[in-house]
Amino acid sequence: MALEEQDFLYVSKMVREESAIVLEKGKEYLVESRLSPLAQQDGYASIKEMVQKLRETGELVLKLKIVDALTTNETSFFRDLKPFEMLQKELLPELIEKRKDQKRLEIWCAAASTGQEIYTICMTIRENFPWLRDWNVRILGTDINQEVLDKARRGVYSQIEVNRGLPATMLIKYFEKSGIDWKIKDDLKSMTEFRKMNLIKPWGSVGRPDVIFMRNVLIYFDTDTKKEILGKVRNIMQPDGFLFLGAAETTLNLDENYVRRTYDRGGCYTLKGKDAK
Amino acid sequence: MKVLIVDDSSATRFMIRKMLKELGCDVVEAENGKVALETLSSNKDVEVAFVDWNMPVMNGYELIQEVRKDAEYNNMKLMMVTTETEMTQVVKAIEAGANEYLMKPFTKEMVVEKMALLGIEGAVQ
Ligand SMILES: C[S@@+](CC[C@H](N)C(=O)[O-])C[C@H]1O[C@@H](n2cnc3c(N)ncnc32)[C@H](O)[C@@H]1O
């Protein structure tokens, strides 16, 4: 059954308030296809009935479920490749040199989804800088969606997921077969820490990251939200830290305090005038 | 860029060929390892081979071993493309000299991602 306009408007307004995700007119189909399995699973006769229930009760659990269902969690191991190459070849060597006295590194994966990105970071570190085992390395993954975080924490991936972008040598080294699935080995898992976090709510403790991966999430937000988040990132990241955005995202025309640092056809962002030595 | 597809199933070869053509690759085909070696000897410009594991006459594992004995093919990338999904098999293929491993079934997107891992990015598209 088609989604009625007023229900669509109600849901999109609520989702925008809760998560900043913008669902413009024309996304009715997306909303419908994401919400109808949820309605069915929770025993509603239709999306309409589910939305009706939400209107009447404002029930928080239902609200969160709807928001979760409307997040896009698409991700893959070594997505776009270049960011991880840049991390390995340039950023980590520089940071390791600068932080050699404190022996401390913090990395924040700010829209971790099902974990492929954070484990890619872990593999990059273990593979190329094994001595960082002796350092205090904090690798934090956060996401608004509890379900994807749980999956990230479990670290169990299907054949389809490991078929995407994961080098066979990494599969061999860092995974073990678990039935028909593939499981991240505990050693790699133990490098990570996960927490539920909404980027448009107070951030709590994300520390002072040296590197932030905030890829393919700003793209869902409106301009003001992007500006606000980029401003907050500036305040928490190390003055000589690095920010990665998705391939289709930029700080340009949003925040003039970032400078792009290119690498091959990719790149990341640093803070202007603060490239402290 | 020229790619060799080695698979005893013509339907699979057809599917892979279609994907590779869409990515702008030239394609040659062989239905088993033995034929593949012949095809290679007359197609020295093959840069990547997609190699099925289970085939009659000469299987993909044996083909990879043969190719890796020949210094002439040092620069050729070999990708095992197979329904074999046990860890022991992945290890065996990589140890024999495969550069990558793709499990069937797969999508064009996965092919693009694997090619990128092989250092082939600009070439396809
Ligand atoms: C497309 S995924 C990106 C995953 C990974 N960073 C990558 O690039 O492959 C986007 C993620 O952002 C999360 N997300 C959306 N809105 C959010 C918000 N307001 N706060 C935190 N995470 C959010 C979604 O739940 C989803 O998992």
Short mmCIF file of C-alpha atoms and ligand atoms in Angstrom, two decimals:
data_model
loop_
_atom_site.label_atom_id
_atom_site.label_comp_id
_atom_site.label_asym_id
_atom_site.label_seq_id
_atom_site.Cartn_x
_atom_site.Cartn_y
_atom_site.Cartn_z
CA MET A 1 0.00 0.00 0.00
CA ALA A 2 1.34 3.40 -0.96
CA LEU A 3 2.48 5.79 1.70
CA GLU A 4 0.20 8.77 2.13
CA GLU A 5 1.74 12.18 1.82
CA GLN A 6 0.91 13.27 5.34
CA ASP A 7 2.52 10.15 6.77
CA PHE A 8 5.59 10.64 4.64
CA LEU A 9 5.85 14.25 5.82
CA TYR A 10 5.40 13.23 9.43
CA VAL A 11 8.07 10.53 9.23
CA SER A 12 10.56 12.67 7.33
CA LYS A 13 10.15 15.53 9.79
CA MET A 14 10.64 13.21 12.75
CA VAL A 15 13.70 11.54 11.18
CA ARG A 16 15.22 14.91 10.41
CA GLU A 17 14.74 16.08 13.97
CA GLU A 18 16.17 12.89 15.42
CA SER A 19 19.09 12.22 13.07
CA ALA A 20 19.43 15.17 10.64
CA ILE A 21 18.88 12.76 7.77
CA VAL A 22 17.05 14.64 5.04
CA LEU A 23 14.33 12.73 3.20
CA GLU A 24 13.09 15.01 0.49
CA LYS A 25 9.96 14.61 -1.54
CA GLY A 26 10.68 11.91 -4.06
CA LYS A 27 12.06 9.59 -1.37
CA GLU A 28 8.61 8.15 -0.64
CA TYR A 29 9.66 4.93 -2.28
CA LEU A 30 12.74 4.62 -0.05
CA VAL A 31 10.70 5.25 3.09
CA GLU A 32 8.12 2.75 2.03
CA SER A 33 10.58 0.01 1.19
CA ARG A 34 12.49 0.51 4.45
CA LEU A 35 9.47 0.81 6.72
CA SER A 36 7.25 -1.92 5.42
CA PRO A 37 9.47 -4.79 6.68
CA LEU A 38 9.58 -3.04 10.05
CA ALA A 39 5.80 -2.63 10.19
CA GLN A 40 5.36 -6.25 9.29
CA GLN A 41 7.92 -7.46 11.81
CA ASP A 42 6.32 -5.47 14.60
CA GLY A 43 2.86 -6.75 13.77
CA TYR A 44 1.27 -3.65 12.23
CA ALA A 45 -1.18 -4.11 9.41
CA SER A 46 0.46 -1.30 7.44
CA ILE A 47 3.00 1.50 7.63
CA LYS A 48 0.05 3.82 8.12
CA GLU A 49 -0.96 1.99 11.26
CA MET A 50 2.60 2.10 12.57
CA VAL A 51 2.88 5.83 11.91
CA GLN A 52 -0.50 6.33 13.54
CA LYS A 53 0.75 4.58 16.65
CA LEU A 54 3.81 6.80 16.70
CA ARG A 55 1.70 9.93 16.39
CA GLU A 56 -0.50 8.87 19.26
CA THR A 57 2.11 7.61 21.68
CA GLY A 58 5.38 9.20 20.58
CA GLU A 59 6.87 5.93 21.78
CA LEU A 60 10.64 6.28 21.88
CA VAL A 61 11.51 2.69 20.97
CA LEU A 62 9.36 2.87 17.88
CA LYS A 63 10.85 6.21 16.95
CA LEU A 64 14.39 4.83 17.17
CA LYS A 65 13.45 1.80 15.13
CA ILE A 66 12.07 3.99 12.38
CA VAL A 67 15.15 6.20 12.39
CA ASP A 68 17.42 3.15 12.28
CA ALA A 69 15.46 1.72 9.39
CA LEU A 70 15.95 4.93 7.45
CA THR A 71 19.73 5.08 7.82
CA THR A 72 21.74 3.86 4.85
CA ASN A 73 24.45 1.53 6.08
CA GLU A 74 26.21 0.72 2.84
CA THR A 75 29.91 0.15 3.45
CA SER A 76 32.77 -2.14 2.47
CA PHE A 77 36.29 -3.13 3.44
CA PHE A 78 38.98 -0.79 2.06
CA ARG A 79 36.27 1.41 0.55
CA ASP A 80 37.86 3.75 -2.01
CA LEU A 81 41.28 2.29 -1.11
CA LYS A 82 43.13 5.63 -1.23
CA PRO A 83 42.28 6.87 2.27
CA PHE A 84 43.83 3.76 3.78
CA GLU A 85 46.85 4.02 1.52
CA MET A 86 47.30 7.64 2.58
CA LEU A 87 46.91 6.64 6.21
CA GLN A 88 49.56 3.97 5.81
CA LYS A 89 52.05 5.77 3.61
CA GLU A 90 51.86 9.32 4.98
CA LEU A 91 49.67 10.04 7.97
CA LEU A 92 50.57 7.26 10.36
CA PRO A 93 54.33 7.57 9.78
CA GLU A 94 54.06 11.32 10.49
CA LEU A 95 51.89 10.85 13.54
CA ILE A 96 54.05 8.07 14.91
CA GLU A 97 57.09 10.32 14.67
CA LYS A 98 55.29 13.21 16.37
CA ARG A 99 53.76 11.11 19.11
CA LYS A 100 56.73 8.90 19.85
CA ASP A 101 57.14 10.27 23.35
CA GLN A 102 53.55 9.92 24.50
CA LYS A 103 53.09 6.68 22.51
CA ARG A 104 49.44 7.53 22.13
CA LEU A 105 47.15 7.55 19.13
CA GLU A 106 43.43 8.06 18.82
CA ILE A 107 41.34 7.27 15.79
CA TRP A 108 37.63 7.88 15.56
CA CYS A 109 35.39 6.27 13.02
CA ALA A 110 32.35 8.52 13.28
CA ALA A 111 29.82 6.63 11.15
CA ALA A 112 31.13 3.13 11.59
CA SER A 113 28.10 1.28 10.25
CA THR A 114 28.71 -2.49 10.29
CA GLY A 115 32.42 -2.11 11.03
CA GLN A 116 34.19 -2.72 7.74
CA GLU A 117 35.85 0.70 7.88
CA ILE A 118 37.13 0.42 11.43
CA TYR A 119 38.50 -3.08 10.85
CA THR A 120 40.18 -1.84 7.69
CA ILE A 121 41.94 0.75 9.86
CA CYS A 122 42.92 -1.97 12.34
CA MET A 123 44.30 -4.19 9.58
CA THR A 124 46.25 -1.27 8.13
CA ILE A 125 47.83 -0.67 11.53
CA ARG A 126 48.60 -4.29 12.42
CA GLU A 127 49.95 -4.99 8.97
CA ASN A 128 52.27 -2.00 8.67
CA PHE A 129 53.01 -0.82 12.19
CA PRO A 130 53.05 -3.94 14.33
CA TRP A 131 55.07 -2.21 17.03
CA LEU A 132 52.09 -0.01 17.81
CA ARG A 133 50.98 -2.90 19.99
CA ASP A 134 53.15 -1.28 22.65
CA TRP A 135 51.41 2.05 22.24
CA ASN A 136 48.18 3.21 23.69
CA VAL A 137 46.05 3.15 20.56
CA ARG A 138 42.36 3.91 20.89
CA ILE A 139 40.18 3.13 17.90
CA LEU A 140 36.60 4.17 18.52
CA GLY A 141 33.67 3.39 16.28
CA THR A 142 30.34 5.15 16.70
CA ASP A 143 27.04 5.14 14.88
CA ILE A 144 23.46 6.18 15.53
CA ASN A 145 22.14 2.75 14.59
CA GLN A 146 22.32 0.16 17.37
CA GLU A 147 21.81 -2.80 15.09
CA VAL A 148 24.78 -2.03 12.83
CA LEU A 149 26.93 -1.34 15.89
CA ASP A 150 26.06 -4.74 17.30
CA LYS A 151 27.10 -6.32 14.04
CA ALA A 152 30.34 -4.31 14.02
CA ARG A 153 31.05 -5.48 17.54
CA ARG A 154 30.42 -9.12 16.60
CA GLY A 155 32.74 -8.80 13.61
CA VAL A 156 31.05 -11.59 11.67
CA TYR A 157 30.68 -11.08 7.91
CA SER A 158 28.98 -12.95 5.12
CA GLN A 159 30.71 -14.21 2.00
CA ILE A 160 29.21 -11.32 0.07
CA GLU A 161 30.71 -8.84 2.51
CA VAL A 162 34.22 -10.32 2.46
CA ASN A 163 34.03 -10.51 -1.32
CA ARG A 164 33.88 -6.73 -1.39
CA GLY A 165 37.22 -4.94 -1.37
CA LEU A 166 39.00 -7.18 1.11
CA PRO A 167 42.42 -8.40 -0.07
CA ALA A 168 42.70 -12.19 0.13
CA THR A 169 45.89 -11.88 2.16
CA MET A 170 43.98 -9.91 4.80
CA LEU A 171 41.17 -12.44 4.81
CA ILE A 172 43.70 -15.15 5.52
CA LYS A 173 45.48 -13.25 8.26
CA TYR A 174 42.70 -11.55 10.16
CA PHE A 175 39.61 -13.73 9.76
CA GLU A 176 38.56 -17.22 10.63
CA LYS A 177 35.79 -19.22 9.06
CA SER A 178 32.72 -19.54 11.23
CA GLY A 179 30.17 -21.80 9.55
CA ILE A 180 29.48 -20.15 6.24
CA ASP A 181 30.52 -16.76 7.62
CA TRP A 182 33.84 -15.11 8.28
CA LYS A 183 34.77 -13.83 11.69
CA ILE A 184 37.32 -11.16 12.60
CA LYS A 185 39.97 -12.62 14.86
CA ASP A 186 39.89 -11.54 18.49
CA ASP A 187 43.28 -9.88 18.27
CA LEU A 188 41.96 -7.36 15.75
CA LYS A 189 38.63 -7.01 17.51
CA SER A 190 40.38 -6.18 20.76
CA MET A 191 41.80 -3.01 19.17
CA THR A 192 38.33 -1.53 18.82
CA GLU A 193 35.73 0.06 21.00
CA PHE A 194 32.17 0.82 19.91
CA ARG A 195 29.58 3.24 21.17
CA LYS A 196 26.19 4.41 20.05
CA MET A 197 26.36 8.07 19.21
CA ASN A 198 24.20 10.55 17.35
CA LEU A 199 26.27 13.16 15.55
CA ILE A 200 23.63 15.83 16.09
CA LYS A 201 23.38 15.26 19.83
CA PRO A 202 26.07 16.03 22.43
CA TRP A 203 29.09 13.88 21.61
CA GLY A 204 30.15 12.83 25.08
CA SER A 205 33.70 11.60 25.23
CA VAL A 206 35.20 10.98 21.83
CA GLY A 207 38.60 12.04 23.15
CA ARG A 208 41.04 14.07 21.06
CA PRO A 209 41.39 12.02 17.88
CA ASP A 210 44.48 12.25 15.70
CA VAL A 211 42.55 10.87 12.76
CA ILE A 212 38.82 11.04 12.14
CA PHE A 213 37.00 9.01 9.54
CA MET A 214 33.64 10.66 8.96
CA ARG A 215 32.91 9.24 5.57
CA ASN A 216 29.62 9.05 3.74
CA VAL A 217 27.45 10.42 6.47
CA LEU A 218 27.44 14.23 6.05
CA ILE A 219 26.00 13.58 2.63
CA TYR A 220 22.63 12.79 4.24
CA PHE A 221 22.46 16.10 6.14
CA ASP A 222 21.48 19.66 5.23
CA THR A 223 24.04 22.45 4.93
CA ASP A 224 23.58 23.89 8.41
CA THR A 225 24.01 20.50 10.03
CA LYS A 226 27.14 19.82 7.99
CA LYS A 227 28.56 23.18 9.10
CA GLU A 228 27.77 22.54 12.70
CA ILE A 229 29.34 19.09 12.69
CA LEU A 230 32.46 20.25 10.87
CA GLY A 231 32.76 22.99 13.49
CA LYS A 232 32.53 20.48 16.30
CA VAL A 233 35.08 18.24 14.63
CA ARG A 234 37.50 21.17 14.58
CA ASN A 235 37.13 21.63 18.30
CA ILE A 236 37.84 18.07 19.27
CA MET A 237 40.40 16.86 16.78
CA GLN A 238 44.11 17.31 17.42
CA PRO A 239 45.40 20.59 15.91
CA ASP A 240 47.68 18.53 13.68
CA GLY A 241 45.10 15.82 13.11
CA PHE A 242 43.45 14.57 9.94
CA LEU A 243 39.86 14.31 8.81
CA PHE A 244 38.62 11.97 6.11
CA LEU A 245 35.30 12.63 4.42
CA GLY A 246 33.60 10.47 1.80
CA ALA A 247 34.57 10.73 -1.86
CA ALA A 248 31.50 12.87 -2.60
CA GLU A 249 31.87 15.09 0.47
CA THR A 250 33.88 18.25 1.07
CA THR A 251 34.45 21.06 3.56
CA LEU A 252 34.41 23.52 0.69
CA ASN A 253 31.86 26.31 1.12
CA LEU A 254 30.99 24.84 4.50
CA ASP A 255 33.96 25.52 6.72
CA GLU A 256 36.91 27.63 5.65
CA ASN A 257 39.12 26.44 8.48
CA TYR A 258 40.05 23.22 6.75
CA VAL A 259 42.73 22.72 4.14
CA ARG A 260 42.68 19.84 1.75
CA ARG A 261 45.71 17.64 1.64
CA THR A 262 45.72 15.56 -1.49
CA TYR A 263 46.98 12.08 -2.05
CA ASP A 264 46.75 10.56 -5.47
CA ARG A 265 43.15 11.12 -6.54
CA GLY A 266 41.97 11.26 -2.94
CA GLY A 267 42.90 13.20 0.14
CA CYS A 268 41.95 14.35 3.60
CA TYR A 269 41.58 17.60 5.53
CA THR A 270 43.84 19.31 8.04
CA LEU A 271 43.22 22.41 10.12
CA LYS A 272 44.31 25.72 8.67
CA GLY A 273 47.27 27.50 10.25
CA LYS A 274 47.57 24.89 12.91
CA ASP A 275 49.81 22.46 11.15
CA ALA A 276 51.86 22.32 14.33
CA LYS A 277 55.19 20.66 14.07
CA MET B 1 43.56 -4.02 -21.10
CA LYS B 2 43.34 -7.69 -21.93
CA VAL B 3 41.85 -10.21 -19.53
CA LEU B 4 41.80 -14.00 -19.83
CA ILE B 5 38.78 -15.84 -18.47
CA VAL B 6 39.38 -19.49 -17.66
CA ASP B 7 36.22 -21.39 -16.78
CA ASP B 8 34.68 -24.61 -18.03
CA SER B 9 31.17 -23.18 -17.84
CA SER B 10 30.33 -21.16 -20.92
CA ALA B 11 27.52 -19.45 -18.99
CA THR B 12 30.01 -18.24 -16.38
CA ARG B 13 32.45 -17.10 -19.06
CA PHE B 14 29.62 -15.24 -20.73
CA MET B 15 28.69 -13.48 -17.51
CA ILE B 16 32.26 -12.48 -16.65
CA ARG B 17 32.90 -11.40 -20.24
CA LYS B 18 29.85 -9.16 -20.13
CA MET B 19 31.05 -7.50 -16.92
CA LEU B 20 34.57 -7.01 -18.23
CA LYS B 21 33.40 -5.63 -21.57
CA GLU B 22 31.28 -3.10 -19.72
CA LEU B 23 34.44 -2.11 -17.86
CA GLY B 24 36.20 -1.61 -21.17
CA CYS B 25 38.43 -4.69 -21.13
CA ASP B 26 39.40 -6.90 -24.04
CA VAL B 27 38.63 -10.51 -23.30
CA VAL B 28 40.02 -13.88 -24.32
CA GLU B 29 38.64 -17.16 -23.03
CA ALA B 30 39.67 -20.72 -22.29
CA GLU B 31 37.65 -23.66 -21.01
CA ASN B 32 40.37 -25.27 -18.92
CA GLY B 33 43.94 -24.79 -17.70
CA LYS B 34 45.55 -26.51 -20.63
CA VAL B 35 43.72 -24.41 -23.19
CA ALA B 36 44.53 -21.36 -21.07
CA LEU B 37 48.27 -22.01 -21.37
CA GLU B 38 47.91 -22.21 -25.16
CA THR B 39 45.81 -19.06 -25.22
CA LEU B 40 48.41 -17.24 -23.13
CA SER B 41 51.26 -18.23 -25.41
CA SER B 42 49.54 -16.43 -28.27
CA ASN B 43 48.25 -13.55 -26.12
CA LYS B 44 51.32 -12.20 -24.37
CA ASP B 45 49.52 -9.00 -23.50
CA VAL B 46 47.07 -10.56 -21.05
CA GLU B 47 47.36 -8.56 -17.83
CA VAL B 48 44.90 -10.39 -15.63
CA ALA B 49 43.49 -13.91 -15.64
CA PHE B 50 40.25 -14.89 -13.91
CA VAL B 51 40.78 -18.54 -13.03
CA ASP B 52 38.11 -21.01 -12.00
CA TRP B 53 39.27 -23.77 -9.68
CA ASN B 54 37.39 -26.90 -10.69
CA MET B 55 37.80 -27.70 -14.38
CA PRO B 56 38.49 -30.87 -16.36
CA VAL B 57 41.88 -31.62 -18.01
CA MET B 58 43.82 -29.03 -16.00
CA ASN B 59 42.23 -27.27 -13.04
CA GLY B 60 42.80 -23.69 -11.99
CA TYR B 61 45.09 -24.53 -9.12
CA GLU B 62 47.39 -26.44 -11.47
CA LEU B 63 47.18 -23.62 -14.00
CA ILE B 64 48.30 -21.08 -11.42
CA GLN B 65 51.21 -23.30 -10.45
CA GLU B 66 52.21 -23.67 -14.12
CA VAL B 67 51.96 -19.95 -14.86
CA ARG B 68 54.01 -19.06 -11.80
CA LYS B 69 56.83 -21.35 -12.98
CA ASP B 70 57.23 -19.20 -16.06
CA ALA B 71 59.10 -15.92 -15.45
CA GLU B 72 57.59 -14.54 -18.62
CA TYR B 73 54.26 -14.17 -16.80
CA ASN B 74 55.71 -12.55 -13.69
CA ASN B 75 53.68 -9.40 -14.14
CA MET B 76 50.44 -11.14 -14.93
CA LYS B 77 47.86 -10.95 -12.16
CA LEU B 78 45.99 -14.11 -11.33
CA MET B 79 42.64 -14.09 -9.61
CA MET B 80 41.05 -17.32 -8.46
CA VAL B 81 37.32 -17.07 -9.12
CA THR B 82 35.60 -20.02 -7.54
CA THR B 83 32.83 -21.63 -5.53
CA GLU B 84 35.49 -22.96 -3.15
CA THR B 85 35.01 -20.99 0.05
CA GLU B 86 37.05 -22.77 2.70
CA MET B 87 39.93 -20.93 4.32
CA THR B 88 42.30 -23.77 3.45
CA GLN B 89 41.50 -23.28 -0.23
CA VAL B 90 42.06 -19.53 -0.10
CA VAL B 91 45.43 -20.12 1.56
CA LYS B 92 46.36 -22.78 -0.98
CA ALA B 93 45.54 -20.54 -3.94
CA ILE B 94 47.46 -17.56 -2.58
CA GLU B 95 50.46 -19.74 -1.71
CA ALA B 96 50.45 -21.12 -5.24
CA GLY B 97 50.74 -17.58 -6.56
CA ALA B 98 47.22 -16.23 -7.01
CA ASN B 99 47.12 -12.48 -6.39
CA GLU B 100 43.48 -12.35 -5.44
CA TYR B 101 40.55 -14.58 -4.63
CA LEU B 102 36.94 -13.96 -5.55
CA MET B 103 34.16 -16.24 -4.36
CA LYS B 104 31.23 -17.08 -6.58
CA PRO B 105 28.64 -15.70 -6.91
CA PHE B 106 29.81 -12.13 -7.35
CA THR B 107 28.76 -8.79 -8.84
CA LYS B 108 30.41 -6.40 -11.25
CA GLU B 109 31.03 -4.05 -8.35
CA MET B 110 33.06 -6.76 -6.60
CA VAL B 111 35.07 -7.25 -9.78
CA VAL B 112 35.86 -3.53 -9.90
CA GLU B 113 36.92 -3.58 -6.26
CA LYS B 114 39.14 -6.62 -6.74
CA MET B 115 40.71 -5.08 -9.84
CA ALA B 116 41.49 -1.98 -7.80
CA LEU B 117 43.24 -4.22 -5.28
CA LEU B 118 45.31 -5.58 -8.15
CA GLY B 119 46.34 -2.02 -8.93
CA ILE B 120 44.12 -1.81 -11.97
CA GLU B 121 41.88 1.18 -11.64
CA GLY B 122 42.38 3.60 -14.47
CA ALA B 123 42.53 0.75 -16.96
CA VAL B 124 38.98 -0.33 -16.35
CA GLN B 125 36.06 2.08 -16.79
C1 LIG C 1 26.74 4.96 4.37
S1 LIG C 1 27.19 4.56 6.02
C2 LIG C 1 28.93 4.96 6.00
C3 LIG C 1 29.78 3.86 6.58
C4 LIG C 1 31.28 4.09 6.48
N1 LIG C 1 31.69 5.31 7.14
C5 LIG C 1 31.71 4.11 5.03
O1 LIG C 1 32.01 5.18 4.51
O2 LIG C 1 31.78 3.05 4.40
C6 LIG C 1 26.45 5.89 6.93
C7 LIG C 1 26.27 5.62 8.43
O3 LIG C 1 25.95 6.85 9.09
C8 LIG C 1 25.09 6.57 10.16
N2 LIG C 1 24.36 7.80 10.54
C9 LIG C 1 23.37 8.43 9.89
N3 LIG C 1 22.94 9.50 10.58
C10 LIG C 1 23.70 9.56 11.71
C11 LIG C 1 23.74 10.44 12.83
N4 LIG C 1 22.91 11.47 12.94
N5 LIG C 1 24.65 10.18 13.79
C12 LIG C 1 25.51 9.13 13.70
N6 LIG C 1 25.51 8.27 12.68
C13 LIG C 1 24.62 8.48 11.68
C14 LIG C 1 24.17 5.49 9.59
O4 LIG C 1 23.56 4.73 10.61
C15 LIG C 1 25.13 4.67 8.73
O5 LIG C 1 25.60 3.52 9.39
#
